[in-house]
PDB file of C-alpha atoms in Angstrom:
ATOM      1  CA  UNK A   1    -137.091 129.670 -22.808  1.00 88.00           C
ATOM      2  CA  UNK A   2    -140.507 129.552 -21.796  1.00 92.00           C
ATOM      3  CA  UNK A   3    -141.099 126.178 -24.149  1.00 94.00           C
ATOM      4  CA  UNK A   4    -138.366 124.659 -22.499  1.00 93.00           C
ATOM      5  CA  UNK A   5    -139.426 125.236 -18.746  1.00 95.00           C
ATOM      6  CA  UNK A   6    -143.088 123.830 -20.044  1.00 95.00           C
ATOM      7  CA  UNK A   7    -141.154 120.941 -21.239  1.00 94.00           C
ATOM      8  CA  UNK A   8    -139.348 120.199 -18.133  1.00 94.00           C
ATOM      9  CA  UNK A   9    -142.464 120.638 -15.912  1.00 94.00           C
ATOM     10  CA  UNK A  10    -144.837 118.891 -18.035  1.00 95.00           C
ATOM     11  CA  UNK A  11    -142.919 116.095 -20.548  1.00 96.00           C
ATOM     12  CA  UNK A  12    -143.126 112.794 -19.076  1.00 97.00           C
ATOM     13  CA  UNK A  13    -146.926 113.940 -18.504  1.00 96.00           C
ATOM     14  CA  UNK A  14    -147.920 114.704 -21.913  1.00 97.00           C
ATOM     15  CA  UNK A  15    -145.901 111.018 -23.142  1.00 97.00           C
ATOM     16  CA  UNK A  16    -147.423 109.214 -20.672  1.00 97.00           C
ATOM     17  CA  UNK A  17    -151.128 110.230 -21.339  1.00 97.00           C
ATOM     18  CA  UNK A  18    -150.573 110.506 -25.139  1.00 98.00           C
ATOM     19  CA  UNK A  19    -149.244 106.661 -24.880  1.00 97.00           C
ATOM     20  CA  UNK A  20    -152.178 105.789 -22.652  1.00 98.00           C
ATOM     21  CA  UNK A  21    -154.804 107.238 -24.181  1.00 98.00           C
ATOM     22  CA  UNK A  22    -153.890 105.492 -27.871  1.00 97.00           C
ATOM     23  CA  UNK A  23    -153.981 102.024 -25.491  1.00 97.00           C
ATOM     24  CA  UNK A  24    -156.585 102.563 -23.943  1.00 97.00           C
ATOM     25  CA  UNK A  25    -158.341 103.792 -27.387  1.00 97.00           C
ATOM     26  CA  UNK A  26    -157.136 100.879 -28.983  1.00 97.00           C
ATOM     27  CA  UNK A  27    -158.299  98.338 -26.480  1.00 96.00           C
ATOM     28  CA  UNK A  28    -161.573  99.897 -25.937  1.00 96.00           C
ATOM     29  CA  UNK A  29    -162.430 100.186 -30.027  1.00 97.00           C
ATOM     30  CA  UNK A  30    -161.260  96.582 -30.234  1.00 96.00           C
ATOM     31  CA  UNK A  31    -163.417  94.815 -27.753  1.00 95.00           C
ATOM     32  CA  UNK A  32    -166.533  97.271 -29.299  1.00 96.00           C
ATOM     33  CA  UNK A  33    -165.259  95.707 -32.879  1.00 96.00           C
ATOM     34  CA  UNK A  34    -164.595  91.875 -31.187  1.00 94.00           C
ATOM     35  CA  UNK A  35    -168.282  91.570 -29.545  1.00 94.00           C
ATOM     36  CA  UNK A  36    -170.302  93.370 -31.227  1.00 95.00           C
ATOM     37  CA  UNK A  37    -169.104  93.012 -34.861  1.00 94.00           C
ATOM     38  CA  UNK A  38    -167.231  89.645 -34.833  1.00 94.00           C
ATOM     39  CA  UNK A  39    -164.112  91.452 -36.173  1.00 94.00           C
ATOM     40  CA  UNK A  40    -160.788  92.691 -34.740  1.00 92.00           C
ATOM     41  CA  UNK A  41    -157.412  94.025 -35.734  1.00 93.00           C
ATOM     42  CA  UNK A  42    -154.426  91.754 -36.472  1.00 92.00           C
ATOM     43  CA  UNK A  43    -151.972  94.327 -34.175  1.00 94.00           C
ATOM     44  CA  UNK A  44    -155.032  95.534 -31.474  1.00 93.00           C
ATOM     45  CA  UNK A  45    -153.064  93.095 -29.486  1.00 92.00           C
ATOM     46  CA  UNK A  46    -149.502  93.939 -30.099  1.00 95.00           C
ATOM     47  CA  UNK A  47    -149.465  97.840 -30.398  1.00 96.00           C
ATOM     48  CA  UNK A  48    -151.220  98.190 -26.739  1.00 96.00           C
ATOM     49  CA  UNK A  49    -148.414  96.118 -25.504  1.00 95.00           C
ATOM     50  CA  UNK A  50    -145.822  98.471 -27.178  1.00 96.00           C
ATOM     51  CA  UNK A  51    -147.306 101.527 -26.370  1.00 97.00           C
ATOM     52  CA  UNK A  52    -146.854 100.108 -22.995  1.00 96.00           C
ATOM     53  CA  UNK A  53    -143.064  99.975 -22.733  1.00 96.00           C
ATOM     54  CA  UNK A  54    -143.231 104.102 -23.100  1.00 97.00           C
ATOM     55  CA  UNK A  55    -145.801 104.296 -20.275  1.00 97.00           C
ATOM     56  CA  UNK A  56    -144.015 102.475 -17.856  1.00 97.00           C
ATOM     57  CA  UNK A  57    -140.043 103.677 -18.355  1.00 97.00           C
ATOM     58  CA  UNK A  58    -141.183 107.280 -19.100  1.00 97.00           C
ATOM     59  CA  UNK A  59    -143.312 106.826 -15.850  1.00 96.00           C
ATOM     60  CA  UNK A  60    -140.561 105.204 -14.523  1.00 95.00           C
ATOM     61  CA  UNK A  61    -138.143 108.598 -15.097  1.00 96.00           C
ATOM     62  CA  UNK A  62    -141.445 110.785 -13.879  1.00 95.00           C
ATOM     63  CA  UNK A  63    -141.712 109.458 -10.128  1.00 92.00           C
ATOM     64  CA  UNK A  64    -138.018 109.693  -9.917  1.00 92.00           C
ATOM     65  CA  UNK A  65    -138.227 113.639 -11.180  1.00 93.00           C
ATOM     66  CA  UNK A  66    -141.507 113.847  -8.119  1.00 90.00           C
ATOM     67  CA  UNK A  67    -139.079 111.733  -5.749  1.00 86.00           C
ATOM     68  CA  UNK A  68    -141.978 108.924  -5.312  1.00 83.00           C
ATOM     69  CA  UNK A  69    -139.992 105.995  -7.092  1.00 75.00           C
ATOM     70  CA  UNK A  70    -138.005 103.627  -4.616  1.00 69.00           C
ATOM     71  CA  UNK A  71    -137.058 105.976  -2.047  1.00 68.00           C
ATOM     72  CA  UNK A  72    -137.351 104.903   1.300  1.00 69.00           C
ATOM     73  CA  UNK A  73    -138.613 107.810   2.603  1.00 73.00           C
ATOM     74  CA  UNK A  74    -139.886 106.632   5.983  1.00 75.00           C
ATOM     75  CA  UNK A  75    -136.584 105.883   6.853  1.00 78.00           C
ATOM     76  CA  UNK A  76    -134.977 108.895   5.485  1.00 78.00           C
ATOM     77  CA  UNK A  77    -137.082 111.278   7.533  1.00 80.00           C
ATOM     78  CA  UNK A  78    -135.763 110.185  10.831  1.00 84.00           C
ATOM     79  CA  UNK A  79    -132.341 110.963  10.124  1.00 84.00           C
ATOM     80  CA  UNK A  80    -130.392 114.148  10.826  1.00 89.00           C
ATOM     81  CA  UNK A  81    -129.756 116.480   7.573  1.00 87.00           C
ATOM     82  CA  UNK A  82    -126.064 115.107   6.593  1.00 91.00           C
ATOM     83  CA  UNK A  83    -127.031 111.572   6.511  1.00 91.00           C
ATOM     84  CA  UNK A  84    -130.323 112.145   4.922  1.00 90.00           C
ATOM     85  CA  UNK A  85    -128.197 114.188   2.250  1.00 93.00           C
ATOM     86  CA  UNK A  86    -125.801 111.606   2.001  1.00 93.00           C
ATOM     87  CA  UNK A  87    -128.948 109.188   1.759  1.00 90.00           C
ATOM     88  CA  UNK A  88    -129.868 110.945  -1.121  1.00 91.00           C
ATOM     89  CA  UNK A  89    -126.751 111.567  -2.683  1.00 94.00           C
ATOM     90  CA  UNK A  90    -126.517 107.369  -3.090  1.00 93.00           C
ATOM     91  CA  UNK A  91    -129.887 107.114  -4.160  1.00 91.00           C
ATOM     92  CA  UNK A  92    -128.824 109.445  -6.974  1.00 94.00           C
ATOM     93  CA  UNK A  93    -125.846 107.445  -7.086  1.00 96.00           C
ATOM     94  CA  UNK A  94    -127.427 104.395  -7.399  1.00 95.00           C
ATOM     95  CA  UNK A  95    -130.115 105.637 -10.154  1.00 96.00           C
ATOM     96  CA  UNK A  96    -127.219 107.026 -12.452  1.00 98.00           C
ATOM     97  CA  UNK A  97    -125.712 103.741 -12.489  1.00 98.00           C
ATOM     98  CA  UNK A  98    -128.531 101.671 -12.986  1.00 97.00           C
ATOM     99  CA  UNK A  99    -129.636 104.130 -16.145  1.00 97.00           C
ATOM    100  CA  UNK A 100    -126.087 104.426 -17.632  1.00 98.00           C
ATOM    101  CA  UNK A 101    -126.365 100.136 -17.895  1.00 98.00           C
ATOM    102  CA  UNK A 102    -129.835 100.512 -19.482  1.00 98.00           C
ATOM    103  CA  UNK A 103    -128.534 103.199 -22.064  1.00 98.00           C
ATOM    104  CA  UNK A 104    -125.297 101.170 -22.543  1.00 98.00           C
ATOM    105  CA  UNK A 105    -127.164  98.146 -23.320  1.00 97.00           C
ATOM    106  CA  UNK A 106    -130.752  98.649 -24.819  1.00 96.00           C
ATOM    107  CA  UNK A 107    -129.448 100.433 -27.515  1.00 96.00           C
ATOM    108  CA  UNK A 108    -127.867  96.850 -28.644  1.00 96.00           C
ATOM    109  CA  UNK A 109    -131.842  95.429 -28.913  1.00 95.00           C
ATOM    110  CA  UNK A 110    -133.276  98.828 -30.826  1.00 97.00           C
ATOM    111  CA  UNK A 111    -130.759  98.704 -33.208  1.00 97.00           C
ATOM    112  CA  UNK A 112    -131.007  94.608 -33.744  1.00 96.00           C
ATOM    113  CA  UNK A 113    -134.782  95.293 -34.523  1.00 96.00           C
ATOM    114  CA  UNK A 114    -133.951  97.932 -37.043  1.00 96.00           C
ATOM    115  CA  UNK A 115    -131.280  96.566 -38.546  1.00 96.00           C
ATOM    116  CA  UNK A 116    -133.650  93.691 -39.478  1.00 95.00           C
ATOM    117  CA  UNK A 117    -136.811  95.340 -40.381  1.00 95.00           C
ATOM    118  CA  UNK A 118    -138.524  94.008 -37.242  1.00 95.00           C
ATOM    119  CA  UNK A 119    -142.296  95.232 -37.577  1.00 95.00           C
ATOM    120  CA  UNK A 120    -144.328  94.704 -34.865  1.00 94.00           C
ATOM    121  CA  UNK A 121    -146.709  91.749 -35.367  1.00 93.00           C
ATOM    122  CA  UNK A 122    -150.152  91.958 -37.362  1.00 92.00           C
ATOM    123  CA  UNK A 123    -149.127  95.285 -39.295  1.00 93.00           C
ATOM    124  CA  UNK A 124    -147.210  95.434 -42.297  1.00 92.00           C
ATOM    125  CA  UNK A 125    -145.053  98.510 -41.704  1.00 93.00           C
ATOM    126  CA  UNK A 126    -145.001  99.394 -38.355  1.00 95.00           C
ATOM    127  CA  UNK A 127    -141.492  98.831 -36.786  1.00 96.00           C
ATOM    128  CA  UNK A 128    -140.175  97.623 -33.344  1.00 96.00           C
ATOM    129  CA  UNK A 129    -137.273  99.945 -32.479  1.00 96.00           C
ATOM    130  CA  UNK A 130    -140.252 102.658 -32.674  1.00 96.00           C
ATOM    131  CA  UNK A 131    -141.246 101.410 -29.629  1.00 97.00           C
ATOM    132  CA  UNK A 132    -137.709  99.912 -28.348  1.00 97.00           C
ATOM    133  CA  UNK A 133    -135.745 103.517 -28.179  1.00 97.00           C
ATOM    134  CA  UNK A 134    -138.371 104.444 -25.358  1.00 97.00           C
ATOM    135  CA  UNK A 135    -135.607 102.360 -23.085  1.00 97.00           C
ATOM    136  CA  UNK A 136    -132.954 104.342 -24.077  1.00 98.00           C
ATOM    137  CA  UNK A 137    -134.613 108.046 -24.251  1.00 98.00           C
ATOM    138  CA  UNK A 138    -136.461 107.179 -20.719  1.00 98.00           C
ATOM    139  CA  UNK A 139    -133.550 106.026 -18.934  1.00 98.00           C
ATOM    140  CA  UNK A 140    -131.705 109.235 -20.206  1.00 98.00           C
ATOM    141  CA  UNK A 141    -134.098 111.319 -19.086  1.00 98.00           C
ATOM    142  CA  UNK A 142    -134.559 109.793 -15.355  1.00 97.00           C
ATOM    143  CA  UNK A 143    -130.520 110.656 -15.625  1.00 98.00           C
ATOM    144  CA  UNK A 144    -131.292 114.135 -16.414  1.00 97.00           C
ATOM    145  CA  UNK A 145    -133.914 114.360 -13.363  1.00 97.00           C
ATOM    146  CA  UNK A 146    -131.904 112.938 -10.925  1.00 97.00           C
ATOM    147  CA  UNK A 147    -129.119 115.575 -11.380  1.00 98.00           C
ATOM    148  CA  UNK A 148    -131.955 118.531 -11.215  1.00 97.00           C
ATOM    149  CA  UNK A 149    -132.535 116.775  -8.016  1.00 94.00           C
ATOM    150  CA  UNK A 150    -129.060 116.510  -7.001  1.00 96.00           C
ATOM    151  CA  UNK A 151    -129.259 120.665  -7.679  1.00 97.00           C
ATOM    152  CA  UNK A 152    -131.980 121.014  -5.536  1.00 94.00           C
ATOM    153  CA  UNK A 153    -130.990 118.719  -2.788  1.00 94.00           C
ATOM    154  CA  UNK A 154    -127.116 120.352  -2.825  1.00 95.00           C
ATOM    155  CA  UNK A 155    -128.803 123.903  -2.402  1.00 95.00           C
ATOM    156  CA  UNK A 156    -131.296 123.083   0.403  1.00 93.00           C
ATOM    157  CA  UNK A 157    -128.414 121.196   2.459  1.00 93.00           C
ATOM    158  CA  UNK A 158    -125.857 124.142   1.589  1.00 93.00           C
ATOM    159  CA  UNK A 159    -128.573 126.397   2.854  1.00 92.00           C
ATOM    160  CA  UNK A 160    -129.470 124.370   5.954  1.00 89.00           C
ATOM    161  CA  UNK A 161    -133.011 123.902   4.485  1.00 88.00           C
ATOM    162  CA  UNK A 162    -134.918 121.322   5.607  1.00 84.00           C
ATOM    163  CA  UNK A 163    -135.573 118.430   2.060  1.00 82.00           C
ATOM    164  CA  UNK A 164    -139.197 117.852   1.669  1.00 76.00           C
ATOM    165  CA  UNK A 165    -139.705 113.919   1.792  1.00 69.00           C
ATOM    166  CA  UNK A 166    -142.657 112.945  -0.806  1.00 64.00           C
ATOM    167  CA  UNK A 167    -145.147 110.861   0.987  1.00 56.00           C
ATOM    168  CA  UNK A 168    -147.460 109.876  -2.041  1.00 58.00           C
ATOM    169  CA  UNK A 169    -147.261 110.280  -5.683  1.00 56.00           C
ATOM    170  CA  UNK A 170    -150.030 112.692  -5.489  1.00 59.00           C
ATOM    171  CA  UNK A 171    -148.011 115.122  -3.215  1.00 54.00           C
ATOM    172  CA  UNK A 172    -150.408 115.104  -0.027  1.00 47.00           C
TER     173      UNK A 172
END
């Protein structure tokens, strides 16, 4: 139990800096290799690029989980508690549908890139859909957020609680 609340506070975290810290790595060891040794890696270019599609959808499914991602909150705050629950209630609304297309349809491009051996260019055995299914497993988790938020925000407006509006993706 306690593995699983570490995973649900602290998941899109460890992907995100795991992902950016092999870029970043990777780009930095690179241009060291490029100037100063007149040599480079065929995929330096490609894998960064990748490694990049988990950064941004798992970040993507963070700020949603930390309510900082498209929300309008300036607006929200001025309005009495039903209609900013009923704000939020859409916004979840909104979110669910948007991921449910994503997972219906990106699944379509992983599987097209493993079904024919796609490896990502400048390696020899490194394949695409490695880096593809990041769509799908992000988008599932932002669903997955979204309803612990819908918990949350169906608790505070049952008990007349006033919903904390996130100002900044840093909390302040």
């Amino acid at each position: 139990m306690a593995i699983l609340r570490w995973l649900d506070a602290n998941l899109e975290k460890v992907i995100i800096l795991v992902n950016y810290v092999a870029m970043a790595g990777i780009i930095f060891v690179e241009v060291i290799r490029r100037f100063v040794f007149n040599e480079q890696a065929a995929w330096s270019s490609t894998i960064p690029i990748y490694l990049f599609l988990w950064i941004v959808w798992v970040g993507c499914a963070y700020n949603v989980k930390i309510r900082a991602h498209l929300t309008f909150d300036e607006v929200r705050m001025r309005m009495p508690s039903g209609a900013q629950y009923a704000s939020r209630l859409l916004y979840s609304f909104r979110w669910i549908v948007f991921s449910a297309i994503v997972i219906y349809y990106s699944p379509e491009q992983v599987l097209l890139a493993h079904d024919n051996f796609a490896i990502v260019q400048g390696t020899d055995n490194v394949m695409q859909w490695w880096f593809y299914v990041a769509t799908p497993f992000a988008f599932s988790l932002l669903i997955v957020r979204v309803l612990q938020n819908v918990r949350v925000d169906w608790l505070k407006y049952r008990a007349g609680e006033p919903f904390q509006i996130q100002t900044s993706v840093f909390g302040d």
